[in-house]
Coordinates of C-alpha atoms in Angstrom, one line a residue:
X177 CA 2.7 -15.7 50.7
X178 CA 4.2 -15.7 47.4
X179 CA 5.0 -19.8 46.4
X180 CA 8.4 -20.7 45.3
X181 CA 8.4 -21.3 41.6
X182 CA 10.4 -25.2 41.0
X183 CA 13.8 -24.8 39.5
X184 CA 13.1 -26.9 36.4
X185 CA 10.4 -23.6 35.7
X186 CA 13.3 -21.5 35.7
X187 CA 15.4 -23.4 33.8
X188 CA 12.9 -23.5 31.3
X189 CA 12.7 -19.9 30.8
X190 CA 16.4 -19.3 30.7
X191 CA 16.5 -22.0 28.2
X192 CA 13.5 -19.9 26.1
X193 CA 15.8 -16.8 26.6
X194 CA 19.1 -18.2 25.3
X195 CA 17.5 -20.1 22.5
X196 CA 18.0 -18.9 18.9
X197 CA 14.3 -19.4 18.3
X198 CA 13.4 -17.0 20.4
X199 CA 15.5 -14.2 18.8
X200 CA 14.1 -15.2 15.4
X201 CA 10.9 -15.8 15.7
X202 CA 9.5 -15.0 19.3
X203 CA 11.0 -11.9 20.0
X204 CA 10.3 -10.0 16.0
X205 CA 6.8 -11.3 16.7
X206 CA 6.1 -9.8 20.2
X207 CA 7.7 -6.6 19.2
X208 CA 5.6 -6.1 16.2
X209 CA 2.8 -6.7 17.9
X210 CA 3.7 -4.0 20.7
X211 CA 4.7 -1.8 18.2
X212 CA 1.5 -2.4 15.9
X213 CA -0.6 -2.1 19.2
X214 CA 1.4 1.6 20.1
X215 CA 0.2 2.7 16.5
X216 CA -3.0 1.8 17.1
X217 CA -3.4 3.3 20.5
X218 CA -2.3 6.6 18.7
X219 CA -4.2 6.6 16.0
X220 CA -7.2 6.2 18.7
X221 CA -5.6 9.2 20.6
X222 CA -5.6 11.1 17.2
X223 CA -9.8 11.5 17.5
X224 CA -9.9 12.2 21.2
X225 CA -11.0 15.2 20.9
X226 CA -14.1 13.5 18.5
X227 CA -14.2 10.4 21.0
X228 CA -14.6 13.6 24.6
X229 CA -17.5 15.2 22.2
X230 CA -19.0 11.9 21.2
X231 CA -19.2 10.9 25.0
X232 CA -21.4 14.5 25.9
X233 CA -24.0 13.4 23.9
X234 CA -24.6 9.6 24.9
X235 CA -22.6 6.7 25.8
X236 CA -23.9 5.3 22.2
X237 CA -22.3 7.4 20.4
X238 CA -18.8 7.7 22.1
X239 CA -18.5 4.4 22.3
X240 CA -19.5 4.3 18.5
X241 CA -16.6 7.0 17.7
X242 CA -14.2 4.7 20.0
X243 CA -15.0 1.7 17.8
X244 CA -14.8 3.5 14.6
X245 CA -11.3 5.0 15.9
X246 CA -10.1 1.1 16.5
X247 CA -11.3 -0.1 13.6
X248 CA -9.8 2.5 11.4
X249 CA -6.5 2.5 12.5
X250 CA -6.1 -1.5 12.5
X251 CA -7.6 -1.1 8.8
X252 CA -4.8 1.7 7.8
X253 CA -1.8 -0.5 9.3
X254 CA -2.9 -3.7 8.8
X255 CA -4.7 -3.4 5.0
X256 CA -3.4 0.3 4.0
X257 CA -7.1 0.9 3.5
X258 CA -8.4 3.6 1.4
X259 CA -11.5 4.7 0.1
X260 CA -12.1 6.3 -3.7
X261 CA -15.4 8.1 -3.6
X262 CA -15.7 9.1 -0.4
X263 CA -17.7 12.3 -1.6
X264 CA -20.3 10.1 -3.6
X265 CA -21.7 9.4 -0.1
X266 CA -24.4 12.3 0.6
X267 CA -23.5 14.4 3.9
X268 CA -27.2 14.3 4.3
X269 CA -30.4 12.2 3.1
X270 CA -30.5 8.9 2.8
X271 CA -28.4 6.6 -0.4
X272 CA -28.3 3.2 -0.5
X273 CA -24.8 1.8 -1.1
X274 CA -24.9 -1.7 -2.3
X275 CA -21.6 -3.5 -2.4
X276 CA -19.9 -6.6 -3.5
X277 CA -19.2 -9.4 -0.2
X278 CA -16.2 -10.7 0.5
X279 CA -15.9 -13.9 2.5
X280 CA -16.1 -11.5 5.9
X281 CA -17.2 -8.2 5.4
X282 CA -14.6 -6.6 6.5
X283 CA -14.2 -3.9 4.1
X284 CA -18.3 -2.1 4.9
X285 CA -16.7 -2.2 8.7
X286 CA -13.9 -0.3 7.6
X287 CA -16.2 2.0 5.6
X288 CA -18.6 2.5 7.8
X289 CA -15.7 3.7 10.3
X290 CA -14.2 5.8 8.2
X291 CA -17.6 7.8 7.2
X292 CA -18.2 8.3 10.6
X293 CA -14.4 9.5 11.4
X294 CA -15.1 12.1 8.5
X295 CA -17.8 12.7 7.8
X296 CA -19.5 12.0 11.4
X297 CA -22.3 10.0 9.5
X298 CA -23.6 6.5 10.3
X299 CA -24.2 4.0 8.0
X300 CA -26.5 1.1 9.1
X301 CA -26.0 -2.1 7.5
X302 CA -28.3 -4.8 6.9
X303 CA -26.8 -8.7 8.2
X304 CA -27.5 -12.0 7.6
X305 CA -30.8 -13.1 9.8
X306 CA -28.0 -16.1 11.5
X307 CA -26.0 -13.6 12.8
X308 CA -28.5 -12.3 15.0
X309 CA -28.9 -16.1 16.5
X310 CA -24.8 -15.4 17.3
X311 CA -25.0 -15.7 21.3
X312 CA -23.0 -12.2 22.5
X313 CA -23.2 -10.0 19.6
X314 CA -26.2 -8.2 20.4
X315 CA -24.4 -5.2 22.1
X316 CA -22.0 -5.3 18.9
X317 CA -24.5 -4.9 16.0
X318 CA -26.5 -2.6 17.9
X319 CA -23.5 -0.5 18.5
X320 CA -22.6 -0.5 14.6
X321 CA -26.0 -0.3 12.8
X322 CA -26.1 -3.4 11.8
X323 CA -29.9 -4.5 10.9
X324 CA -32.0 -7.6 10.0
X325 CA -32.7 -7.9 6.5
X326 CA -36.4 -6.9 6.4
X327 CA -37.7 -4.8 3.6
X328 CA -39.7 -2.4 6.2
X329 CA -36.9 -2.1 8.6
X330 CA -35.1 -0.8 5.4
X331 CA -37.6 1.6 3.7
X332 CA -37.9 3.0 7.5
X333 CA -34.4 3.9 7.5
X334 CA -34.0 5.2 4.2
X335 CA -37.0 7.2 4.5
X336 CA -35.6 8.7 7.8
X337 CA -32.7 10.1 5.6
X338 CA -30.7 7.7 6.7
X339 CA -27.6 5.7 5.1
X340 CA -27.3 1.9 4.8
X341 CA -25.6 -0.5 3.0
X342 CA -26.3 -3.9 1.8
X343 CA -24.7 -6.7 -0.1
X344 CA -27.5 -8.8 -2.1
X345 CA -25.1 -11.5 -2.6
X346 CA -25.3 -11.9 1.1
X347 CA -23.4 -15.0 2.2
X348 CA -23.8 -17.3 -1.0
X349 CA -21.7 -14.7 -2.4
X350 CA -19.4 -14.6 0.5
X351 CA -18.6 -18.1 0.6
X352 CA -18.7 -19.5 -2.9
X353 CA -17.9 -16.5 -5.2
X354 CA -14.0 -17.2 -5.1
X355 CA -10.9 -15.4 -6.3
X356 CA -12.8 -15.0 -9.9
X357 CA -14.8 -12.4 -8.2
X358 CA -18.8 -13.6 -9.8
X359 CA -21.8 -11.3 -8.4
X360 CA -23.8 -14.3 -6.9
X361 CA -27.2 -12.0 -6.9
X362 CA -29.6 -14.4 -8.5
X363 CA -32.9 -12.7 -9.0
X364 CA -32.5 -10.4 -6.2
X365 CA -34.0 -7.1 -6.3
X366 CA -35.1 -6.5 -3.0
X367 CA -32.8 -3.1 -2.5
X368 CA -33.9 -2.2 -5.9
X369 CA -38.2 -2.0 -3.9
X370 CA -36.7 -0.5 -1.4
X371 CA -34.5 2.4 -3.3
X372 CA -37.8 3.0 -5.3
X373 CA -40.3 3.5 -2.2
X374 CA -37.9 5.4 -0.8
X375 CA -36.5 7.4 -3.6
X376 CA -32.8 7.3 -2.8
X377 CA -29.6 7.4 -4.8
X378 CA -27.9 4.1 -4.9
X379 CA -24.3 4.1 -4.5
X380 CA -22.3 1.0 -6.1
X381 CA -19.2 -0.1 -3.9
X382 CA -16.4 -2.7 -4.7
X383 CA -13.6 -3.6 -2.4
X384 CA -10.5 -4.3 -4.6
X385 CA -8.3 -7.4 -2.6
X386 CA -11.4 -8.2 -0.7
X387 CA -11.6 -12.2 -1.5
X388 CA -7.5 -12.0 -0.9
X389 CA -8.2 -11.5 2.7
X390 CA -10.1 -14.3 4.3
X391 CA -10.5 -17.7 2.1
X392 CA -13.1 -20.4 2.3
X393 CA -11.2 -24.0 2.7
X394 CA -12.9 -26.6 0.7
X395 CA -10.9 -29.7 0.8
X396 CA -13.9 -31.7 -0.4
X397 CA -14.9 -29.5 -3.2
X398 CA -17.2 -26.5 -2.9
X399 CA -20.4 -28.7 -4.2
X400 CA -20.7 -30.2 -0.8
X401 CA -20.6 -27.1 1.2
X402 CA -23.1 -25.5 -1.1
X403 CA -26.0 -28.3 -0.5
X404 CA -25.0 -27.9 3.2
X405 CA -25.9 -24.5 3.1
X406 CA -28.7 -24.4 1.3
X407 CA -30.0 -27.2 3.6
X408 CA -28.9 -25.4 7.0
X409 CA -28.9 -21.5 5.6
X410 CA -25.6 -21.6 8.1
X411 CA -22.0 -21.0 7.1
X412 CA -21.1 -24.1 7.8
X413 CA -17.9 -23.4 5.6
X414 CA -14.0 -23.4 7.0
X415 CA -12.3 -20.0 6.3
X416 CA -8.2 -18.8 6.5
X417 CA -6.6 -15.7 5.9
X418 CA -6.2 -12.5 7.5
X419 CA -3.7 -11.7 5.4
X420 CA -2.5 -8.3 5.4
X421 CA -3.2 -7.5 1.5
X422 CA -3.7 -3.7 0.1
X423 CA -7.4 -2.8 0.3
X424 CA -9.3 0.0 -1.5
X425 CA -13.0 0.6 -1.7
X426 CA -14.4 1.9 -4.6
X427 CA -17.4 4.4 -4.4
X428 CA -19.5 4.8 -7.6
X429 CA -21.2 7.4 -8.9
X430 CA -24.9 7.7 -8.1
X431 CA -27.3 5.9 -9.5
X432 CA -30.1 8.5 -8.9
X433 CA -33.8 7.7 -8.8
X434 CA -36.4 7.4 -11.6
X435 CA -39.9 6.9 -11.7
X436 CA -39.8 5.4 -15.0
X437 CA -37.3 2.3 -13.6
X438 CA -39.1 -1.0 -12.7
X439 CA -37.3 -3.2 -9.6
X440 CA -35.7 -5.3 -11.9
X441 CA -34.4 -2.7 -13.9
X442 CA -32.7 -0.7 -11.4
X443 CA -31.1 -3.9 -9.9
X444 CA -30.0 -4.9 -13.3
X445 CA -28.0 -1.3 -13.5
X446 CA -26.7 -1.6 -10.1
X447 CA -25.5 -5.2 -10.5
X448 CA -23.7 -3.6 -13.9
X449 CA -22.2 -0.7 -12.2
X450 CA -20.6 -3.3 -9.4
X451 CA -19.3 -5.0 -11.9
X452 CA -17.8 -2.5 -14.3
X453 CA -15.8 -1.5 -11.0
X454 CA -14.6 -4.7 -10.5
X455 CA -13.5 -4.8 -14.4
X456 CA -11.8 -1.9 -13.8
X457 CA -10.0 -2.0 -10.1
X458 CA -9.6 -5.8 -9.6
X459 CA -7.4 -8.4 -11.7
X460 CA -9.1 -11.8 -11.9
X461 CA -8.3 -14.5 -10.7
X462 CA -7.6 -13.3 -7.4
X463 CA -3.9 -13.5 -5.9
X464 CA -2.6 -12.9 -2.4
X465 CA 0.7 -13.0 -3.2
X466 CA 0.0 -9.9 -5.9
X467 CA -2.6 -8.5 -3.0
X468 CA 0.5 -9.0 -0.4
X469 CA 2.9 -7.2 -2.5
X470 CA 0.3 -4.2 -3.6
X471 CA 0.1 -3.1 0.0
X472 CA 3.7 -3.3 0.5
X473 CA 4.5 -1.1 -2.8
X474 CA 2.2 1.2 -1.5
X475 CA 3.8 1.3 2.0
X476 CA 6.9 1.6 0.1
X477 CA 6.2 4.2 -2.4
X478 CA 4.3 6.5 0.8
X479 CA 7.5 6.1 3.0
X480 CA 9.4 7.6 0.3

């Protein structure tokens, strides 16, 4: 049996009904959503014919194709996300594509998505060591490529012909870079061994908008936060955003391999190619309300 609902219940839905603030600000937002989650149902029911094929061969891999569908249709409606360069990326044998990090890395997702959507490619990633200690991810990072930072999990990939990306900036960079867009490397040269043993081109990637997206919060000053993470080597860092700013990846040329380069010289030239792209794509300081109104002149200027 089905228990009567109280009266004062439906009076208070009649009076959410006939209330202004529902017609201004409730009801826009539900139907953008529904209408945002309609587009990205299509967009997933655009590659079902990929996603069917994908499912023959394992469950892996459909659900791979699945994921990669999702992700790329939220990153064309939400971001109007494009990628310059796609052909730099080999359609076989390994490369290394090292990027710049944005506060999430939301951009190598939408990359990663988008290679495998075209070019039916995977690109594993390498993650911070902490987010393998995140309780429920496993199935997630497994699912995406997504690898511990050790230098012979790397070399094994890349000498397997495989393509991976990493960020050396890792999350110092994420967090405490800012809106002025610094490469936080350090002395890092890790990729640069790894490129070397391995013999690989390595691809330079930038993300223009990418800090505009998500925000660190530092009411207290980014000093503090940065002795908390170097004591915890945790994020330990409030962020914001999600803003829905024009995003475009950037795909450098090749950087192809040399026996005559030393670690520290190749890592120097990759560091130098990142930043000539962000010299040349992304006007510092940051701004989200230029990023915001970017991706609208784009929608703008596509719908025309």
């Amino acid at each position: 049996r089905i228990p009567r609902l109280p009266a004062m219940y439906w009076s208070w839905i009649v009076w959410v009904i006939s209330s202004p603030l529902f017609y201004f600000l409730l009801f826009p937002a539900i139907m953008t959503v529904t209408l945002y989650g309609i587009a990205l149902c299509l967009h997933v029911y655009k590659f079902r014919h990929k996603i069917r094929e994908a499912y023959t061969h394992t469950v892996w891999d459909g659900a791979r194709y699945t994921v990669a569908a999702f992700f790329d249709g939220q990153s064309r409606l939400w971001h109007g996300y494009e990628v310059v360069g796609l052909d730099n990326i080999p359609s076989n044998g390994g490369a290394l594509v090292v990027a710049f990090h944005g506060a999430l890395a939301l951009d190598m997702y939408y990359l990663i998505s988008r290679v495998m959507l075209v070019k039916h490619r995977i690109i594993h990633s390498v993650a911070d060591r902490f987010l393998f200690r995140c309780w429920g991810l496993g199935p997630f990072l497994q699912l995406c490529g997504i690898l511990p930072g050790t230098r012979d999990r790397v070399s094994e990939q890349l000498e397997s012909g495989a393509l991976l990306c990493v960020a050396p900036g890792g999350v110092r960079e994420a967090l405490f870079s800012g809106p002025e867009y610094e490469i936080l490397w350090g002395q890092r040269c890790g990729f640069a061994h790894v490129a070397l043993a391995s013999k690989v081109p390595v691809l330079p990637m930038f993300t223009q908008n990418i800090k505009e997206v998500v925000r660190t919060f530092t009411p207290v000053g980014k000093g503090f936060f940065r002795w908390l993470y170097e004591k915890t080597r945790l994020p330990l860092i409030p962020l914001y955003g999600g803003f829905p700013v024009k995003l475009r990846t950037f795909i450098g040329e090749p950087i192809l391999y040399s026996a005559m380069d030393t670690p520290e010289e190749l890592a120097l030239r990759v560091k130098s190619a990142v930043q000539q792209l962000i010299n040349q794509h992304q006007q510092v300081p940051g701004s989200i309300p230029r990023a915001l109104r970017e991706r609208w002149a784009d929608w703008y200027n596509k719908s025309s």
